[in-house]
XYZ file of C-alpha atoms in Angstrom:
615
model
C -1.038 14.945 -9.773
C 2.798 15.862 -10.765
C 5.084 14.768 -8.092
C 8.346 12.965 -8.430
C 8.388 11.566 -4.638
C 10.688 9.142 -4.197
C 9.919 6.915 -6.897
C 13.142 6.521 -9.627
C 10.414 6.759 -12.536
C 9.652 10.231 -13.195
C 6.023 11.250 -14.413
C 4.514 14.618 -14.849
C 1.151 13.006 -14.931
C 0.153 9.813 -12.575
C -2.331 7.558 -14.187
C -3.581 4.678 -11.785
C -3.655 1.484 -12.621
C -7.023 -0.943 -12.590
C -6.598 -2.547 -8.934
C -5.467 1.000 -7.653
C -8.857 2.437 -8.812
C -10.495 -0.876 -7.427
C -8.681 -0.521 -4.048
C -9.545 3.097 -3.899
C -13.466 1.904 -4.255
C -13.148 -0.510 -1.542
C -11.735 1.737 0.653
C -14.684 4.442 0.221
C -17.224 1.500 1.171
C -15.494 -0.144 4.024
C -12.709 -0.241 6.744
C -9.722 -2.073 4.902
C -5.895 -2.415 4.898
C -4.320 -1.858 1.665
C -1.423 -3.308 0.513
C 0.748 -0.879 -1.687
C 4.420 -0.910 -2.297
C 5.108 2.551 -4.142
C 4.968 5.872 -2.385
C 2.756 7.227 -5.429
C 0.400 4.170 -5.240
C -0.133 5.075 -1.164
C 0.105 8.782 -2.104
C -3.037 8.757 -4.962
C -5.392 6.517 -2.627
C -4.777 8.782 0.437
C -5.146 12.051 -1.236
C -8.270 10.861 -3.190
C -9.693 9.276 0.117
C -9.139 12.947 1.866
C -10.811 14.626 -1.001
C -13.841 12.198 -1.006
C -14.618 12.375 2.618
C -13.774 16.370 2.432
C -17.049 16.455 0.400
C -19.725 18.778 2.053
C -17.299 18.700 5.114
C -15.446 21.625 4.751
C -17.568 23.765 7.065
C -16.110 24.920 10.589
C -15.797 21.978 13.237
C -18.360 23.938 15.555
C -20.983 23.881 12.613
C -20.656 19.936 12.194
C -17.759 19.779 10.010
C -15.761 16.625 9.880
C -12.192 16.352 9.572
C -9.548 13.558 8.356
C -6.433 12.552 10.297
C -3.416 10.929 8.728
C -0.994 9.026 11.435
C 2.747 8.545 10.370
C 5.916 6.949 12.402
C 7.761 10.349 12.701
C 7.275 14.135 12.465
C 9.601 14.354 9.538
C 7.591 12.232 7.543
C 4.284 14.160 8.913
C 5.618 17.168 7.535
C 6.205 15.671 3.892
C 2.840 14.375 3.462
C 1.192 17.319 5.036
C 3.311 19.336 2.129
C 2.160 16.717 -0.718
C -1.460 17.213 0.667
C -0.956 21.098 0.412
C 0.314 20.992 -3.052
C -2.087 18.128 -4.578
C -5.478 19.555 -2.825
C -6.935 22.770 -2.065
C -7.810 21.691 1.528
C -5.570 23.124 4.921
C -3.318 20.932 6.453
C -2.230 21.324 10.222
C 0.770 19.236 10.568
C 0.244 18.262 14.451
C 4.104 18.456 16.509
C 4.912 19.629 19.961
C 4.434 23.136 19.131
C 0.917 23.393 17.997
C -0.530 22.002 21.006
C -0.824 25.186 22.886
C -3.190 26.703 19.955
C -4.498 23.609 18.848
C -8.122 24.878 19.022
C -8.247 27.801 16.830
C -6.069 25.999 14.103
C -8.317 22.771 14.517
C -11.311 24.485 13.677
C -10.510 25.974 10.163
C -8.134 23.020 9.485
C -9.505 20.138 7.088
C -6.688 17.511 7.195
C -4.350 16.473 10.071
C -1.368 15.164 10.070
C 0.732 13.874 12.991
C 2.447 11.170 15.260
C 0.423 8.387 17.187
C 1.789 10.092 20.449
C 0.380 13.588 19.590
C -3.216 12.230 18.661
C -2.979 10.078 22.077
C -2.328 13.421 23.965
C -4.561 15.396 22.016
C -7.729 12.741 22.822
C -6.554 12.676 26.381
C -6.827 16.118 26.888
C -10.286 16.089 25.151
C -8.889 18.453 22.317
C -9.967 15.884 19.526
C -13.133 14.254 19.835
C -14.158 10.997 17.570
C -17.318 12.640 16.429
C -15.452 15.076 14.300
C -13.007 12.633 12.531
C -14.629 10.554 9.206
C -11.429 9.274 8.028
C -8.384 7.799 9.665
C -5.384 7.116 7.610
C -2.654 4.901 9.332
C 0.838 4.616 7.381
C 3.000 1.749 7.744
C 0.178 -0.085 10.206
C 2.233 -3.483 9.640
C 5.011 -1.671 11.588
C 2.833 0.405 14.427
C 0.642 -2.420 15.845
C 2.907 -2.747 18.695
C 2.790 1.109 19.158
C 0.554 1.720 22.652
C -0.462 5.050 21.596
C -2.024 3.963 18.212
C -3.546 1.212 20.125
C -5.037 4.062 22.721
C -5.976 6.110 19.480
C -7.768 3.084 17.698
C -9.566 1.996 20.814
C -11.220 5.559 21.264
C -12.370 5.777 17.373
C -13.629 2.198 16.969
C -15.705 2.341 20.746
C -17.410 5.189 19.593
C -20.959 5.131 18.354
C -20.050 6.664 14.378
C -16.863 4.938 13.566
C -14.773 7.024 11.404
C -13.541 5.158 8.317
C -10.204 3.258 9.441
C -7.525 3.083 6.293
C -4.499 1.007 7.047
C -1.474 1.224 4.669
C 1.152 -1.608 4.415
C 3.818 -2.862 2.169
C 2.776 -5.497 -0.402
C 1.760 -8.944 1.116
C 5.194 -10.369 -0.744
C 7.143 -8.559 2.129
C 6.017 -10.569 4.390
C 6.947 -13.567 2.767
C 10.619 -13.560 3.545
C 9.747 -16.742 5.951
C 7.446 -19.261 4.484
C 4.385 -19.673 7.098
C 4.761 -16.236 8.252
C 1.926 -14.599 6.151
C -1.027 -16.098 8.256
C 0.254 -14.855 11.283
C 0.936 -11.638 10.177
C -2.531 -11.119 8.423
C -4.389 -12.087 11.639
C -2.248 -9.825 13.402
C -2.912 -6.729 11.570
C -6.761 -7.284 11.116
C -7.020 -7.768 14.937
C -5.645 -4.755 15.726
C -7.669 -2.423 13.003
C -10.719 -4.843 12.976
C -10.763 -5.156 9.521
C -9.557 -6.901 6.359
C -6.455 -6.844 4.315
C -7.869 -6.111 1.016
C -6.371 -6.713 -2.447
C -7.492 -5.986 -5.860
C -10.159 -9.086 -7.375
C -10.786 -7.657 -10.676
C -10.498 -10.661 -13.288
C -9.196 -8.290 -15.850
C -6.989 -6.590 -13.852
C -5.773 -10.167 -12.684
C -5.303 -11.514 -16.356
C -3.494 -8.159 -17.326
C -1.132 -7.921 -14.309
C -0.544 -11.815 -14.332
C 1.883 -12.680 -16.088
C 2.861 -16.748 -17.097
C 6.014 -16.887 -18.593
C 8.079 -20.138 -19.013
C 11.194 -20.265 -16.519
C 14.707 -21.316 -17.157
C 17.808 -21.770 -14.890
C 20.724 -21.843 -16.915
C 24.249 -22.757 -15.666
C 27.307 -20.946 -16.617
C 30.928 -21.909 -15.307
C 33.648 -19.934 -14.115
C 36.088 -20.612 -16.942
C 39.832 -20.103 -16.964
C 41.564 -16.659 -16.048
C 43.965 -15.633 -18.659
C 47.203 -13.526 -17.985
C 45.594 -10.189 -18.905
C 43.013 -10.841 -16.165
C 45.714 -11.436 -13.534
C 47.480 -8.594 -15.033
C 44.588 -5.770 -14.342
C 43.288 -7.759 -11.191
C 46.950 -7.287 -9.673
C 47.262 -3.589 -10.925
C 43.798 -2.667 -8.990
C 44.597 -4.537 -5.838
C 47.961 -2.726 -5.723
C 45.746 0.734 -5.906
C 43.394 -0.648 -3.193
C 46.490 -1.317 -0.942
C 47.721 2.425 -1.378
C 44.415 3.469 -0.647
C 44.292 1.722 2.861
C 47.466 2.154 3.783
C 46.680 6.152 3.361
C 46.330 8.480 6.172
C 44.382 11.552 6.016
C 43.750 13.498 9.678
C 43.089 17.378 8.851
C 43.432 17.725 12.974
C 46.879 17.315 12.840
C 47.101 20.469 10.896
C 44.213 22.725 12.151
C 42.851 23.330 15.391
C 39.633 22.697 17.317
C 38.158 25.799 16.109
C 37.715 24.433 12.661
C 36.580 20.937 13.861
C 32.852 21.343 12.617
C 34.155 22.462 9.320
C 36.388 19.368 9.258
C 33.771 17.063 9.866
C 31.988 18.034 6.827
C 34.720 16.868 4.760
C 34.293 13.389 3.050
C 36.880 11.191 3.392
C 39.050 11.530 0.273
C 39.729 7.493 -0.207
C 35.798 6.618 -0.341
C 34.865 7.565 -3.929
C 38.195 6.079 -5.235
C 37.676 3.013 -3.571
C 34.146 2.697 -4.696
C 35.710 2.899 -8.226
C 38.122 0.211 -7.422
C 35.326 -2.212 -6.136
C 33.206 -1.590 -9.129
C 35.831 -2.066 -11.712
C 37.068 -5.251 -9.902
C 33.221 -6.553 -9.887
C 32.874 -5.665 -14.086
C 36.566 -7.669 -14.228
C 35.281 -10.849 -12.288
C 31.644 -11.130 -14.160
C 32.006 -9.345 -17.552
C 35.938 -10.094 -18.290
C 38.895 -7.949 -19.611
C 37.125 -6.493 -22.527
C 34.519 -4.900 -20.544
C 37.115 -4.179 -17.615
C 38.772 -1.893 -20.629
C 35.355 -0.103 -21.152
C 34.926 0.316 -17.533
C 38.487 1.871 -16.940
C 37.314 4.521 -19.823
C 34.291 5.020 -18.076
C 35.715 5.734 -14.961
C 38.548 7.794 -16.328
C 35.793 10.257 -17.619
C 34.145 9.857 -13.912
C 37.451 10.814 -12.765
C 37.903 13.841 -14.674
C 34.212 15.232 -13.715
C 35.311 14.752 -10.275
C 38.733 16.390 -10.396
C 36.745 19.477 -11.853
C 34.150 19.275 -8.764
C 36.339 18.731 -5.666
C 37.293 22.214 -3.813
C 39.976 19.571 -1.774
C 43.634 19.252 -2.565
C 44.004 15.985 -0.965
C 40.715 14.550 -2.839
C 42.193 15.902 -6.130
C 45.520 13.888 -5.683
C 44.042 10.703 -5.310
C 42.032 11.416 -8.244
C 44.977 12.140 -10.136
C 46.371 8.653 -8.889
C 43.156 6.740 -10.259
C 43.585 8.868 -13.641
C 47.215 7.041 -13.528
C 46.128 3.613 -12.946
C 42.906 3.590 -15.715
C 45.362 4.970 -18.155
C 47.879 2.206 -17.502
C 44.595 -0.535 -17.489
C 43.763 1.088 -20.833
C 47.230 1.014 -22.455
C 47.614 -2.699 -20.786
C 44.395 -3.854 -22.718
C 45.388 -2.051 -25.791
C 48.877 -3.941 -26.170
C 46.761 -7.289 -25.554
C 44.149 -6.348 -28.366
C 46.066 -5.056 -31.059
C 46.156 -8.151 -33.310
C 42.447 -9.178 -32.654
C 39.573 -8.115 -34.594
C 36.432 -6.169 -32.020
C 34.632 -9.513 -32.357
C 37.556 -11.836 -31.292
C 38.383 -9.377 -28.533
C 34.795 -9.577 -26.981
C 34.516 -13.381 -27.048
C 38.079 -14.087 -26.122
C 38.135 -11.623 -23.174
C 34.563 -11.951 -21.918
C 33.623 -14.369 -19.228
C 31.415 -17.395 -19.840
C 28.712 -15.844 -18.260
C 28.895 -13.079 -21.195
C 28.992 -16.234 -23.393
C 25.733 -17.597 -22.011
C 24.099 -14.466 -22.406
C 24.869 -14.012 -26.107
C 23.987 -17.882 -26.737
C 20.502 -17.034 -25.242
C 20.091 -13.762 -27.136
C 20.656 -15.579 -30.514
C 17.660 -17.393 -30.256
C 15.658 -14.371 -30.789
C 18.060 -13.766 -34.050
C 15.736 -12.835 -36.901
C 16.287 -14.873 -40.660
C 16.701 -12.391 -43.197
C 18.467 -12.322 -46.754
C 21.236 -10.352 -47.740
C 21.893 -8.921 -51.197
C 25.308 -11.077 -51.434
C 23.591 -13.808 -50.451
C 23.146 -16.313 -53.080
C 20.399 -18.935 -53.541
C 22.653 -21.885 -52.134
C 23.546 -19.741 -49.220
C 19.727 -19.144 -48.515
C 19.064 -23.014 -48.692
C 22.131 -23.533 -46.643
C 20.654 -21.308 -43.593
C 21.373 -22.567 -40.029
C 17.980 -22.660 -38.479
C 19.518 -24.196 -35.040
C 20.162 -20.498 -34.054
C 16.687 -20.570 -32.643
C 17.999 -22.555 -29.740
C 19.793 -21.944 -26.566
C 21.500 -25.439 -25.126
C 22.595 -25.403 -21.552
C 25.209 -26.966 -19.586
C 24.581 -29.645 -17.351
C 25.077 -33.423 -16.963
C 22.797 -33.878 -20.031
C 22.938 -31.579 -22.516
C 19.060 -30.099 -22.501
C 18.069 -27.363 -25.080
C 15.458 -24.935 -24.744
C 13.357 -22.998 -27.550
C 10.872 -20.241 -27.587
C 8.707 -22.415 -30.136
C 8.286 -25.846 -28.558
C 4.931 -26.257 -29.883
C 4.780 -24.636 -33.109
C 7.706 -25.562 -35.985
C 10.359 -22.679 -36.568
C 9.240 -20.669 -39.365
C 12.145 -18.540 -41.283
C 11.103 -14.720 -41.414
C 12.698 -12.311 -43.915
C 13.953 -8.918 -42.869
C 16.208 -6.339 -44.129
C 18.907 -4.244 -42.551
C 20.550 -4.494 -39.327
C 19.587 -2.871 -35.497
C 21.889 -0.390 -34.229
C 21.939 0.877 -30.607
C 21.192 4.032 -29.855
C 23.096 6.422 -27.194
C 25.081 9.730 -26.956
C 28.452 7.656 -27.946
C 26.927 5.906 -31.066
C 25.265 7.167 -34.052
C 21.758 6.714 -34.686
C 20.849 4.971 -37.536
C 18.613 5.493 -40.892
C 14.939 4.160 -40.466
C 15.608 1.764 -43.643
C 18.517 0.161 -42.110
C 16.137 -1.324 -39.020
C 14.119 -4.694 -38.918
C 10.486 -3.967 -39.119
C 9.228 -3.046 -35.898
C 5.965 -4.880 -35.719
C 4.492 -5.188 -32.207
C 2.076 -8.012 -33.244
C 5.119 -10.411 -34.416
C 5.801 -12.379 -31.103
C 9.466 -13.618 -32.678
C 10.717 -9.965 -32.429
C 12.676 -9.319 -29.266
C 11.407 -7.311 -26.718
C 13.337 -7.856 -23.462
C 14.881 -6.574 -20.206
C 18.019 -7.558 -18.504
C 18.146 -6.885 -14.765
C 21.388 -6.888 -12.991
C 22.058 -5.316 -9.565
C 24.622 -2.542 -10.405
C 24.030 0.415 -12.198
C 27.656 0.479 -13.319
C 26.904 -3.142 -14.456
C 24.140 -2.091 -16.682
C 26.252 0.627 -18.253
C 29.318 -1.199 -18.935
C 26.946 -4.263 -20.127
C 24.897 -1.816 -22.564
C 28.307 -0.821 -24.085
C 29.004 -4.661 -24.753
C 25.816 -5.350 -26.808
C 26.368 -2.202 -28.869
C 29.826 -3.198 -29.952
C 28.992 -6.983 -30.543
C 25.944 -6.453 -32.455
C 28.251 -4.521 -34.823
C 30.501 -7.126 -35.438
C 28.402 -10.509 -35.106
C 25.977 -11.192 -37.779
C 23.939 -13.528 -35.511
C 23.130 -10.366 -33.203
C 22.666 -7.554 -35.524
C 18.937 -7.231 -34.643
C 19.900 -5.692 -31.310
C 19.140 -2.631 -30.394
C 20.111 -1.862 -26.473
C 19.563 0.797 -24.180
C 20.254 1.137 -20.378
C 18.504 3.100 -17.560
C 19.753 3.044 -13.836
C 18.950 4.940 -10.795
C 20.876 8.192 -10.746
C 23.137 8.838 -7.932
C 23.855 12.155 -6.365
C 26.986 12.786 -7.976
C 25.573 12.522 -11.216
C 22.666 14.299 -10.490
C 24.781 17.184 -9.009
C 27.161 17.181 -12.158
C 23.705 17.551 -14.692
C 22.656 21.105 -15.676
C 19.176 20.207 -14.452
C 17.512 17.125 -12.355
C 14.602 17.178 -15.142
C 16.649 16.843 -17.733
C 17.827 13.480 -16.116
C 14.257 12.588 -15.664
C 13.576 13.612 -18.900
C 16.374 11.353 -20.654
C 14.969 8.621 -18.498
C 11.363 8.879 -19.733
C 12.543 9.087 -23.644
C 14.541 5.871 -23.069
C 11.330 4.245 -21.626
C 9.348 5.881 -24.725
C 11.796 4.268 -27.172
C 11.757 0.991 -25.540
C 7.870 0.791 -26.058
C 7.599 1.646 -29.508
C 9.923 -0.733 -29.789
C 12.949 1.469 -31.512
C 15.055 -0.144 -28.364
C 14.501 -3.983 -28.192
C 16.754 -4.844 -25.465
C 16.745 -2.924 -22.102
C 19.288 -3.193 -19.120
C 18.152 -1.932 -15.892
C 18.011 -2.439 -12.264
C 15.774 -2.331 -9.579
C 14.386 0.450 -11.125
C 12.242 -1.096 -13.437
C 10.976 -3.900 -10.889
C 7.923 -1.745 -10.364
C 6.207 0.885 -11.718
C 6.734 0.282 -15.602
C 4.228 -1.390 -17.804
C 5.505 -3.207 -21.029
C 2.626 -5.548 -22.482
C 4.841 -7.059 -24.937
C 8.010 -7.778 -23.093
C 8.634 -11.432 -24.405
C 11.921 -11.830 -22.396
C 13.485 -10.993 -18.731
C 16.651 -11.827 -17.628
C 18.141 -11.954 -14.084
C 21.713 -11.296 -14.749
C 22.432 -11.637 -11.235
C 20.221 -14.139 -9.144
C 17.333 -12.404 -7.335
C 18.393 -11.643 -3.513
C 14.609 -12.085 -1.837
C 10.958 -12.927 -2.706
C 10.142 -9.497 -3.777
C 12.584 -8.952 -6.413
C 12.299 -12.374 -7.980
C 8.388 -11.830 -8.458
C 8.567 -8.220 -9.810
C 11.526 -9.056 -12.333
C 9.512 -12.000 -13.603
C 6.078 -10.136 -13.697
C 7.675 -7.581 -16.404
C 7.211 -10.296 -18.894
C 3.634 -9.963 -20.200
C 3.639 -11.250 -23.550
C 2.444 -14.737 -24.344
C 4.997 -17.533 -24.283
C 7.395 -14.894 -22.259
C 10.945 -16.599 -21.202
C 12.128 -15.674 -17.592
C 15.937 -16.773 -17.252
C 18.127 -16.620 -14.311
C 21.643 -17.231 -14.645
C 23.420 -19.321 -12.000
C 27.129 -20.417 -11.645
C 27.530 -24.185 -11.688
C 29.472 -24.858 -9.040
C 26.837 -23.049 -6.797
C 23.343 -24.096 -8.577
C 22.425 -26.417 -5.742
C 22.154 -23.592 -3.293
C 20.363 -21.487 -6.019
C 18.019 -24.213 -7.271
C 17.022 -24.250 -3.528
C 16.552 -20.809 -2.928
C 14.300 -20.560 -5.970
C 12.195 -23.404 -4.516
C 11.459 -21.344 -1.577
C 10.653 -18.651 -3.864
C 7.988 -20.880 -5.841
C 6.729 -22.324 -2.440
C 5.892 -18.879 -1.452
C 4.433 -18.117 -4.661
C 2.026 -20.837 -4.470
C 1.047 -20.579 -1.166
C 0.176 -16.806 -0.851
C -2.937 -17.115 -3.455
C -4.352 -19.948 -1.275
C -3.848 -18.270 2.292
C -5.085 -14.973 0.895
C -8.409 -17.122 -0.394
C -8.590 -18.259 3.259
C -8.621 -15.004 4.515
C -11.337 -13.874 1.803
C -8.849 -11.693 -0.330
C -8.005 -12.352 -3.980
C -4.096 -11.754 -4.934
C -3.701 -10.447 -7.989
C -0.455 -12.226 -8.481
C -1.019 -15.992 -10.293
C 1.682 -18.615 -9.892
C 3.351 -18.697 -13.158
C 4.326 -22.344 -14.570
C 7.975 -23.018 -14.147
C 10.800 -25.258 -15.834
C 14.302 -26.286 -14.550
C 15.965 -27.299 -17.453
C 18.987 -29.480 -14.951
C 16.974 -32.805 -14.436
C 18.713 -33.418 -11.147
C 17.315 -30.681 -9.633
C 13.355 -31.263 -10.506
C 12.725 -33.312 -7.463
C 13.643 -30.411 -5.126
C 10.883 -28.200 -6.892
């Protein structure tokens, strides 16, 4: 199967996981409702079922041939699914829309798969153009959203009351999408099962359960806001002044042109939209990462501004982008003036937020102990083993270590890790630490952030700090994010963007890169069996994001760390308690319905003693 669909992780070939194959075999044997979240997973199941039920049924309907129908909510999606089936099979597809009803009998006779909406199928059944005896497979997309549709109810009742009931398969979102409110899951399952007269099914293979059910140790780490320095206030005021100018800016082409050009004018984008987004991104970096990262963000946005100036065909857009260029050059000049007497390490630590400091402290627990040539025996003996621990700030200082059950073992390594990016030189193999995948103490981690721009700037920070801080020399970071329309439009080829993304993931799997900064693109769709460190730099906004991020940590004794601001820790701890309550209730509830969920409950630890009673 070769199709990108809407999934950001592009693959030239699709390899299903064990639980997907298990669900496919279950769907071949009985009527079920399948809970799969990704388009590729649902399409794999649907295509394989259609191919299976089309075997020995390709003859004409008049000669006893059977047909499969695919029910979707809207006609646009019907057209897309019909195209996928045509591309991935040799079956003839009939997209049932309003224009097909007149010549339906002739088209239906030679078609193998019908794709359409419940309204169209209800009309065809009412007119006796579509009979239940001609159908052997019914697939309902987003069945959990369609159970109140009167047309779908009529279609289902027609098939369920016939003598030879066709195979009925419902496609729904993952079970955890129904857990936004505790207690809602049971009601939703009962409602869907009653409407389709079949069971909700998830994988129950024990090997699949073990493989895809990590149990990382979980920590909540606080950070304080810290004091804002003069440079922070200067940069913020500079940007706020530019934002105020953009808000006061007036752009109305209708004052110049007549109504004759109204349609063309409507296609012109708002000239302040992109500059305003860039200013908001910069303020977010300044607030969460600090002035040093804001300086790098200004440089990145400066490059983006120059690209947009080349692309834009409109004069007003070009002028506002020139203004953005002036703002970012001014910001860079202010930072250069402040940083000129400091070393790079001092710049990073003095002009980064406490949140960044906490991140770097946590990463230092993975610092390998190695011997440099310049070290003397006395220096070797005096190596500080306490850097294997990370201390969190609360009312009582509590430390945590990755090796609580066993003593710290000193390991000798040679050379330094270096970053890999277009703006950084690749180091020779002899300069790297040995990349043994069997060593549990080697870092193989993922840091999840909410915004792609944050991931990019955080990558620049880690790439720079590993060159100047001896405790972080082992870091080799990369980042992967969703590609927005502007980036893809400027790229030579969309395929090149996907190729770059696949290369990043490949280097992470073979441990050329040991730390990956990513957005929600990696919450699903990637397996990293030896990943031993996952951090949520931004607290997860919902249960789905929480459980998907945590499930990326698949190694033994893996860590799952959530950073929370100290002043709002009570609210975040309460939210985490709700997530864990839902996580414990889901398997129990599903077992009541004879369904075994493939996600197990990880053991969790909250380092702040005053909040343990909440959990």
